[in-house]
Amino acid sequence: MKKTVLNQLHKDLGAKMTDFGGWEMPVEYEGIITEHKSVRKNCGLFDVSHMGEILIKGKNAGKSVQKIITNNLDKLNDGQILYTPICQPDGGIIDDLLVYRLSLEKYLLVVNASNIEKDFSWVENHLLADTIVENMSDQYAMLALQGPASRSILTKLITADLETLAYYSFINEKILKNKVIISRTGYTGELGYELYFEPAAARTIWQEIMAAGEEYDLKPCGLGARDTLRLEKLYALYGNDIDEQTNPFTANLAWTVDLEKDDFIGKQALIEIKKNGFQQKLTAFKIIGRGIARSGDKVYIKNQKIGQVTSGSYSPILKQGIGMAYLDNEYTKIGAEIEIKVRNRKLKAKVVKGPFV
């Protein structure tokens, strides 16, 4: 398995490690529920250095990115970030990623760890002339500081005024003379920041943040809490809720598709999908009573299969089972009662409007 630069530090802290897309990553330290509640109430620090970074630069860098993504790059000024899928010609989602506009001719794509090689190859094969693409993933470490206290903690370490940093924007700063990109983003739904810097500075920056957060009861957090936090906010996980067999419309990501902009990969297919409709939609549900549904569990109404769970877990905030499933359209109405087959029994559940928290 691949290891982030902080791998040994996690083990020294007693983290339980797991295989996540070929990376050995911390799944929990004190426990998923404790870490989850810490992020909702105070703050948590995540090592997300397994994520990938792809740099696109040159005269036609902007046009190349615009051709590849479904969202509209024209929304961005320097220092701003865009969430977007990239799609195949048939509209299937290759990945969902963040686009950082470093300058008019330079963009950084932050991609899912399991898709780095696939995404890099896709970008490389669809570049316009006078454009260069570089896989910068080995040149960045990345931490996510998430929770209500994140701004207070980070303010102790930098000179910039974080009050003025808008959502989905970033700045260049320094922590102990180490250059850091600080973006106001995250995967938890809380106030939070993601920090990018050279791997050699990772241990120092981790320790500085933990020390600054001691008075706020800052806790190291693993991927287990990251998953339950994102699920409570209905954030899609690539490989579970979205993949090459799903498209942005079925996945409730229509807001990330701009069919008015010039041609982009997948545009014609997405026009047809929107025009003709689609059979299933990604739908939020709550378990009625006790029990938890998991990815792959089948969904039924009166013994008729109507869909399949993509993500399911226990919500530490609601104290009940929650999840997402692709359901046939006629069964996605809010309040509809469904059944989910978990092992040899069926759990009763109800379709709800998200997010859960």
Tab-separated table of C-alpha atoms in Angstrom:
chain	number	residue	atom	x	y	z
A	1	MET	CA	0.000	0.000	0.000
A	2	LYS	CA	1.023	3.593	-0.612
A	3	LYS	CA	1.709	5.709	2.456
A	4	THR	CA	1.384	9.416	3.110
A	5	VAL	CA	4.317	11.274	4.624
A	6	LEU	CA	2.481	11.252	7.983
A	7	ASN	CA	1.942	7.480	8.045
A	8	GLN	CA	4.261	6.797	10.983
A	9	LEU	CA	2.874	9.747	12.963
A	10	HIS	CA	-0.622	8.239	12.737
A	11	LYS	CA	0.679	4.914	14.004
A	12	ASP	CA	2.534	6.665	16.835
A	13	LEU	CA	-0.782	8.278	17.827
A	14	GLY	CA	-2.398	4.850	18.007
A	15	ALA	CA	-4.525	5.153	14.893
A	16	LYS	CA	-6.271	2.107	13.497
A	17	MET	CA	-5.041	1.868	9.909
A	18	THR	CA	-6.920	0.588	6.861
A	19	ASP	CA	-6.532	0.091	3.108
A	20	PHE	CA	-8.281	2.969	1.335
A	21	GLY	CA	-7.955	2.746	-2.434
A	22	GLY	CA	-4.456	1.315	-2.157
A	23	TRP	CA	-3.365	3.767	0.571
A	24	GLU	CA	-2.694	2.843	4.190
A	25	MET	CA	-4.743	5.481	5.999
A	26	PRO	CA	-5.990	6.110	9.554
A	27	VAL	CA	-9.631	5.100	9.893
A	28	GLU	CA	-9.947	6.199	13.537
A	29	TYR	CA	-8.004	7.247	16.650
A	30	GLU	CA	-10.333	7.534	19.674
A	31	GLY	CA	-13.341	6.261	17.738
A	32	ILE	CA	-15.483	7.350	14.811
A	33	ILE	CA	-18.365	8.710	16.883
A	34	THR	CA	-16.059	10.706	19.192
A	35	GLU	CA	-14.182	12.178	16.230
A	36	HIS	CA	-17.391	12.910	14.329
A	37	LYS	CA	-18.901	14.814	17.259
A	38	SER	CA	-15.645	16.698	17.765
A	39	VAL	CA	-15.828	18.088	14.217
A	40	ARG	CA	-19.473	19.105	14.623
A	41	LYS	CA	-18.857	20.717	18.044
A	42	ASN	CA	-15.208	21.831	18.067
A	43	CYS	CA	-12.674	20.817	15.437
A	44	GLY	CA	-10.862	17.884	13.852
A	45	LEU	CA	-7.659	17.511	11.811
A	46	PHE	CA	-7.515	15.050	8.903
A	47	ASP	CA	-4.556	13.864	6.841
A	48	VAL	CA	-5.824	13.828	3.248
A	49	SER	CA	-2.423	13.742	1.561
A	50	HIS	CA	-3.566	10.779	-0.524
A	51	MET	CA	-5.599	13.167	-2.705
A	52	GLY	CA	-4.140	13.993	-6.118
A	53	GLU	CA	-3.055	17.316	-7.616
A	54	ILE	CA	-2.815	17.867	-11.382
A	55	LEU	CA	-1.413	21.144	-12.745
A	56	ILE	CA	-2.573	22.483	-16.117
A	57	LYS	CA	-0.743	25.518	-17.483
A	58	GLY	CA	-0.095	27.363	-20.718
A	59	LYS	CA	-1.738	29.625	-23.271
A	60	ASN	CA	-4.785	27.354	-23.680
A	61	ALA	CA	-4.943	26.005	-20.119
A	62	GLY	CA	-8.308	27.630	-19.419
A	63	LYS	CA	-9.827	26.415	-22.687
A	64	SER	CA	-8.515	22.906	-21.999
A	65	VAL	CA	-10.059	22.807	-18.512
A	66	GLN	CA	-13.324	24.245	-19.861
A	67	LYS	CA	-13.445	21.475	-22.476
A	68	ILE	CA	-12.941	18.748	-19.849
A	69	ILE	CA	-15.266	19.876	-17.036
A	70	THR	CA	-19.077	20.119	-16.984
A	71	ASN	CA	-19.250	23.252	-14.809
A	72	ASN	CA	-18.329	26.695	-16.126
A	73	LEU	CA	-14.791	27.918	-15.555
A	74	ASP	CA	-15.869	31.466	-16.423
A	75	LYS	CA	-17.291	31.687	-12.882
A	76	LEU	CA	-13.742	31.816	-11.483
A	77	ASN	CA	-11.365	34.659	-10.787
A	78	ASP	CA	-7.825	34.168	-9.489
A	79	GLY	CA	-7.969	32.730	-5.978
A	80	GLN	CA	-11.332	31.000	-6.459
A	81	ILE	CA	-12.305	27.304	-6.588
A	82	LEU	CA	-14.910	25.381	-8.580
A	83	TYR	CA	-16.476	21.987	-7.813
A	84	THR	CA	-17.184	19.976	-10.951
A	85	PRO	CA	-17.472	16.502	-12.429
A	86	ILE	CA	-15.543	15.449	-15.510
A	87	CYS	CA	-17.494	13.137	-17.780
A	88	GLN	CA	-17.096	10.617	-20.558
A	89	PRO	CA	-18.721	11.308	-23.947
A	90	ASP	CA	-21.760	9.286	-22.743
A	91	GLY	CA	-22.152	11.511	-19.654
A	92	GLY	CA	-20.759	8.966	-17.169
A	93	ILE	CA	-18.796	10.558	-14.332
A	94	ILE	CA	-15.033	9.942	-14.543
A	95	ASP	CA	-14.412	11.855	-11.311
A	96	ASP	CA	-15.572	14.806	-9.227
A	97	LEU	CA	-12.886	17.340	-8.403
A	98	LEU	CA	-11.946	20.872	-7.435
A	99	VAL	CA	-10.465	23.389	-9.872
A	100	TYR	CA	-8.197	26.056	-8.330
A	101	ARG	CA	-7.564	29.070	-10.546
A	102	LEU	CA	-3.969	30.020	-9.757
A	103	SER	CA	-3.874	32.480	-12.680
A	104	LEU	CA	-5.447	32.962	-16.106
A	105	GLU	CA	-3.033	30.395	-17.560
A	106	LYS	CA	-2.557	28.070	-14.585
A	107	TYR	CA	-5.055	25.736	-12.862
A	108	LEU	CA	-4.705	23.077	-10.182
A	109	LEU	CA	-7.101	20.126	-10.244
A	110	VAL	CA	-7.546	18.336	-6.896
A	111	VAL	CA	-8.782	14.814	-7.626
A	112	ASN	CA	-9.762	11.670	-5.743
A	113	ALA	CA	-6.870	9.453	-4.694
A	114	SER	CA	-8.128	6.342	-6.484
A	115	ASN	CA	-8.486	8.270	-9.755
A	116	ILE	CA	-5.154	10.091	-10.010
A	117	GLU	CA	-3.682	8.036	-12.854
A	118	LYS	CA	-7.016	7.775	-14.693
A	119	ASP	CA	-7.668	11.512	-14.431
A	120	PHE	CA	-4.139	12.472	-15.460
A	121	SER	CA	-4.344	10.263	-18.552
A	122	TRP	CA	-7.771	11.687	-19.442
A	123	VAL	CA	-6.561	15.277	-19.108
A	124	GLU	CA	-3.357	14.565	-21.026
A	125	ASN	CA	-5.321	13.039	-23.915
A	126	HIS	CA	-7.708	16.000	-24.208
A	127	LEU	CA	-5.386	18.994	-23.915
A	128	LEU	CA	-5.401	21.734	-26.533
A	129	ALA	CA	-2.177	22.987	-28.111
A	130	ASP	CA	0.191	25.201	-26.090
A	131	THR	CA	-0.855	23.514	-22.835
A	132	ILE	CA	1.149	21.411	-20.371
A	133	VAL	CA	-0.159	18.985	-17.733
A	134	GLU	CA	1.884	17.774	-14.747
A	135	ASN	CA	1.023	15.243	-12.048
A	136	MET	CA	2.036	17.149	-8.906
A	137	SER	CA	0.572	14.668	-6.411
A	138	ASP	CA	3.943	13.699	-4.917
A	139	GLN	CA	4.821	17.354	-4.382
A	140	TYR	CA	1.923	18.142	-2.060
A	141	ALA	CA	0.875	17.034	1.390
A	142	MET	CA	-2.637	18.040	2.429
A	143	LEU	CA	-4.431	18.519	5.736
A	144	ALA	CA	-8.102	19.315	6.357
A	145	LEU	CA	-8.928	21.341	9.478
A	146	GLN	CA	-12.693	21.112	9.966
A	147	GLY	CA	-15.134	22.392	12.558
A	148	PRO	CA	-16.526	25.568	14.194
A	149	ALA	CA	-13.179	26.343	15.873
A	150	SER	CA	-11.089	25.936	12.694
A	151	ARG	CA	-10.834	29.658	11.964
A	152	SER	CA	-9.763	30.509	15.513
A	153	ILE	CA	-7.109	27.784	15.468
A	154	LEU	CA	-5.665	28.655	12.069
A	155	THR	CA	-5.681	32.398	12.803
A	156	LYS	CA	-3.099	31.766	15.548
A	157	LEU	CA	-0.619	30.501	12.933
A	158	ILE	CA	-0.929	32.986	10.047
A	159	THR	CA	-1.087	36.738	9.393
A	160	ALA	CA	-4.011	36.786	6.942
A	161	ASP	CA	-7.528	37.697	8.069
A	162	LEU	CA	-9.558	34.530	7.519
A	163	GLU	CA	-12.799	36.442	8.147
A	164	THR	CA	-12.452	37.838	4.619
A	165	LEU	CA	-11.724	34.496	2.930
A	166	ALA	CA	-14.925	33.548	1.096
A	167	TYR	CA	-16.247	30.000	0.744
A	168	TYR	CA	-14.499	28.201	-2.127
A	169	SER	CA	-11.632	30.682	-2.215
A	170	PHE	CA	-7.941	30.319	-1.330
A	171	ILE	CA	-4.895	32.330	-0.323
A	172	ASN	CA	-1.127	31.800	-0.216
A	173	GLU	CA	0.284	31.972	3.314
A	174	LYS	CA	3.161	30.728	5.472
A	175	ILE	CA	3.263	28.610	8.617
A	176	LEU	CA	6.715	28.772	10.248
A	177	LYS	CA	8.235	29.964	6.932
A	178	ASN	CA	6.641	27.032	5.067
A	179	LYS	CA	4.595	28.084	2.035
A	180	VAL	CA	0.978	26.942	2.350
A	181	ILE	CA	-2.089	27.219	0.137
A	182	ILE	CA	-5.098	27.663	2.433
A	183	SER	CA	-8.522	27.072	0.925
A	184	ARG	CA	-11.895	27.464	2.605
A	185	THR	CA	-13.373	24.168	1.512
A	186	GLY	CA	-14.024	20.769	3.062
A	187	TYR	CA	-15.974	17.545	3.026
A	188	THR	CA	-17.787	17.797	6.360
A	189	GLY	CA	-20.272	20.640	5.927
A	190	GLU	CA	-18.637	22.615	8.742
A	191	LEU	CA	-16.521	25.750	8.610
A	192	GLY	CA	-13.131	24.445	7.581
A	193	TYR	CA	-9.942	24.774	5.612
A	194	GLU	CA	-7.713	22.570	3.495
A	195	LEU	CA	-3.970	23.212	3.490
A	196	TYR	CA	-1.488	22.266	0.747
A	197	PHE	CA	2.275	22.343	1.260
A	198	GLU	CA	5.521	20.490	0.586
A	199	PRO	CA	5.575	16.984	2.122
A	200	ALA	CA	8.786	17.765	4.034
A	201	ALA	CA	6.835	20.286	6.149
A	202	ALA	CA	3.962	17.916	6.974
A	203	ARG	CA	4.983	16.783	10.455
A	204	THR	CA	5.877	20.322	11.534
A	205	ILE	CA	2.605	21.803	10.279
A	206	TRP	CA	0.546	18.959	11.780
A	207	GLN	CA	2.176	19.506	15.188
A	208	GLU	CA	1.784	23.296	15.002
A	209	ILE	CA	-1.922	22.997	14.223
A	210	MET	CA	-2.487	20.432	16.984
A	211	ALA	CA	-0.680	22.686	19.490
A	212	ALA	CA	-2.693	25.736	18.403
A	213	GLY	CA	-5.894	23.728	18.745
A	214	GLU	CA	-5.231	22.302	22.202
A	215	GLU	CA	-7.378	24.930	23.945
A	216	TYR	CA	-10.237	24.042	21.552
A	217	ASP	CA	-9.928	20.295	22.195
A	218	LEU	CA	-8.782	19.697	18.598
A	219	LYS	CA	-8.651	15.987	17.784
A	220	PRO	CA	-6.918	14.010	15.039
A	221	CYS	CA	-9.592	12.354	12.903
A	222	GLY	CA	-9.610	9.403	10.545
A	223	LEU	CA	-11.413	8.520	7.350
A	224	GLY	CA	-14.218	6.832	9.292
A	225	ALA	CA	-15.463	10.143	10.702
A	226	ARG	CA	-14.816	11.846	7.360
A	227	ASP	CA	-17.230	9.378	5.779
A	228	THR	CA	-20.022	9.765	8.340
A	229	LEU	CA	-19.639	13.562	8.314
A	230	ARG	CA	-19.945	13.800	4.523
A	231	LEU	CA	-22.921	11.414	4.524
A	232	GLU	CA	-24.845	13.568	7.018
A	233	LYS	CA	-24.419	16.425	4.522
A	234	LEU	CA	-25.274	14.261	1.468
A	235	TYR	CA	-21.894	14.770	-0.184
A	236	ALA	CA	-21.306	12.136	-2.855
A	237	LEU	CA	-18.400	9.700	-2.572
A	238	TYR	CA	-16.776	8.609	-5.823
A	239	GLY	CA	-16.900	4.855	-6.245
A	240	ASN	CA	-20.015	4.611	-4.050
A	241	ASP	CA	-22.573	7.260	-5.040
A	242	ILE	CA	-21.100	8.317	-8.375
A	243	ASP	CA	-19.001	6.537	-10.988
A	244	GLU	CA	-18.727	6.036	-14.744
A	245	GLN	CA	-22.165	4.348	-14.806
A	246	THR	CA	-23.901	7.370	-13.271
A	247	ASN	CA	-24.333	10.902	-14.608
A	248	PRO	CA	-24.667	14.301	-12.912
A	249	PHE	CA	-28.447	14.447	-13.395
A	250	THR	CA	-29.217	11.117	-11.714
A	251	ALA	CA	-26.730	12.015	-8.945
A	252	ASN	CA	-28.442	15.338	-8.074
A	253	LEU	CA	-25.469	17.260	-9.477
A	254	ALA	CA	-27.372	19.112	-12.202
A	255	TRP	CA	-26.148	22.370	-10.657
A	256	THR	CA	-22.603	21.428	-11.713
A	257	VAL	CA	-23.545	21.145	-15.410
A	258	ASP	CA	-23.675	24.257	-17.615
A	259	LEU	CA	-25.280	23.247	-20.907
A	260	GLU	CA	-25.156	26.871	-22.090
A	261	LYS	CA	-21.368	27.034	-22.294
A	262	ASP	CA	-19.392	26.033	-25.395
A	263	ASP	CA	-18.919	22.371	-26.227
A	264	PHE	CA	-17.402	20.127	-23.558
A	265	ILE	CA	-16.885	16.385	-23.275
A	266	GLY	CA	-20.235	14.736	-22.561
A	267	LYS	CA	-22.360	17.785	-23.424
A	268	GLN	CA	-24.452	16.182	-26.170
A	269	ALA	CA	-25.166	13.090	-24.080
A	270	LEU	CA	-26.158	15.212	-21.077
A	271	ILE	CA	-28.481	17.303	-23.256
A	272	GLU	CA	-30.237	14.098	-24.312
A	273	ILE	CA	-30.395	12.768	-20.748
A	274	LYS	CA	-31.974	15.993	-19.521
A	275	LYS	CA	-34.409	16.019	-22.450
A	276	ASN	CA	-35.478	12.376	-22.238
A	277	GLY	CA	-35.336	11.989	-18.470
A	278	PHE	CA	-33.773	9.192	-16.428
A	279	GLN	CA	-35.119	6.171	-14.591
A	280	GLN	CA	-33.441	6.511	-11.192
A	281	LYS	CA	-32.305	9.269	-8.855
A	282	LEU	CA	-29.931	9.348	-5.906
A	283	THR	CA	-32.219	9.590	-2.898
A	284	ALA	CA	-31.755	10.158	0.833
A	285	PHE	CA	-33.370	7.852	3.393
A	286	LYS	CA	-33.588	7.322	7.153
A	287	ILE	CA	-33.965	3.952	8.816
A	288	ILE	CA	-37.127	3.642	10.913
A	289	GLY	CA	-36.095	2.090	14.207
A	290	ARG	CA	-32.782	0.292	14.693
A	291	GLY	CA	-30.413	-0.937	12.008
A	292	ILE	CA	-27.933	0.268	9.412
A	293	ALA	CA	-27.989	-0.224	5.647
A	294	ARG	CA	-24.728	-0.522	3.735
A	295	SER	CA	-23.542	-0.008	0.175
A	296	GLY	CA	-24.913	-2.729	-2.080
A	297	ASP	CA	-28.026	-3.503	-0.034
A	298	LYS	CA	-31.154	-3.834	-2.206
A	299	VAL	CA	-34.221	-1.630	-1.761
A	300	TYR	CA	-37.786	-2.960	-2.101
A	301	ILE	CA	-41.436	-1.999	-2.023
A	302	LYS	CA	-43.785	-4.979	-1.515
A	303	ASN	CA	-41.128	-7.463	-2.642
A	304	GLN	CA	-40.451	-5.446	-5.801
A	305	LYS	CA	-36.841	-4.305	-6.137
A	306	ILE	CA	-36.725	-0.561	-6.786
A	307	GLY	CA	-33.088	0.323	-6.200
A	308	GLN	CA	-29.837	-0.140	-4.330
A	309	VAL	CA	-28.043	1.571	-1.450
A	310	THR	CA	-24.825	3.400	-2.388
A	311	SER	CA	-23.859	4.797	1.038
A	312	GLY	CA	-25.199	3.914	4.460
A	313	SER	CA	-24.083	4.431	8.045
A	314	TYR	CA	-25.080	5.415	11.574
A	315	SER	CA	-25.524	9.153	12.110
A	316	PRO	CA	-23.871	10.154	15.410
A	317	ILE	CA	-25.917	13.373	15.427
A	318	LEU	CA	-29.342	11.890	14.616
A	319	LYS	CA	-28.546	8.616	16.404
A	320	GLN	CA	-30.126	6.535	13.664
A	321	GLY	CA	-29.268	4.854	10.369
A	322	ILE	CA	-29.094	7.084	7.289
A	323	GLY	CA	-28.042	6.637	3.705
A	324	MET	CA	-28.377	7.240	-0.010
A	325	ALA	CA	-29.722	4.934	-2.688
A	326	TYR	CA	-30.524	5.034	-6.365
A	327	LEU	CA	-34.290	4.509	-6.508
A	328	ASP	CA	-36.732	4.267	-9.414
A	329	ASN	CA	-38.167	7.746	-9.908
A	330	GLU	CA	-41.737	6.902	-8.901
A	331	TYR	CA	-40.531	5.947	-5.399
A	332	THR	CA	-38.427	9.044	-4.628
A	333	LYS	CA	-41.222	11.214	-3.213
A	334	ILE	CA	-40.461	12.631	0.233
A	335	GLY	CA	-42.129	10.497	2.883
A	336	ALA	CA	-42.328	7.337	0.774
A	337	GLU	CA	-41.806	4.208	2.878
A	338	ILE	CA	-39.347	1.624	1.561
A	339	GLU	CA	-37.675	-1.573	2.773
A	340	ILE	CA	-33.981	-2.355	2.635
A	341	LYS	CA	-32.776	-5.934	2.730
A	342	VAL	CA	-29.888	-6.231	5.190
A	343	ARG	CA	-28.616	-9.797	5.385
A	344	ASN	CA	-31.726	-11.910	6.035
A	345	ARG	CA	-34.135	-9.217	7.186
A	346	LYS	CA	-35.741	-6.106	5.791
A	347	LEU	CA	-35.375	-2.761	7.527
A	348	LYS	CA	-38.139	-0.193	7.209
A	349	ALA	CA	-36.964	3.198	5.973
A	350	LYS	CA	-38.402	6.485	4.759
A	351	VAL	CA	-37.378	8.767	1.883
A	352	VAL	CA	-36.367	12.178	3.262
A	353	LYS	CA	-35.169	15.514	2.000
A	354	GLY	CA	-31.470	16.052	2.706
A	355	PRO	CA	-29.114	17.037	4.056
A	356	PHE	CA	-29.611	15.107	7.277
A	357	VAL	CA	-27.834	17.684	9.445
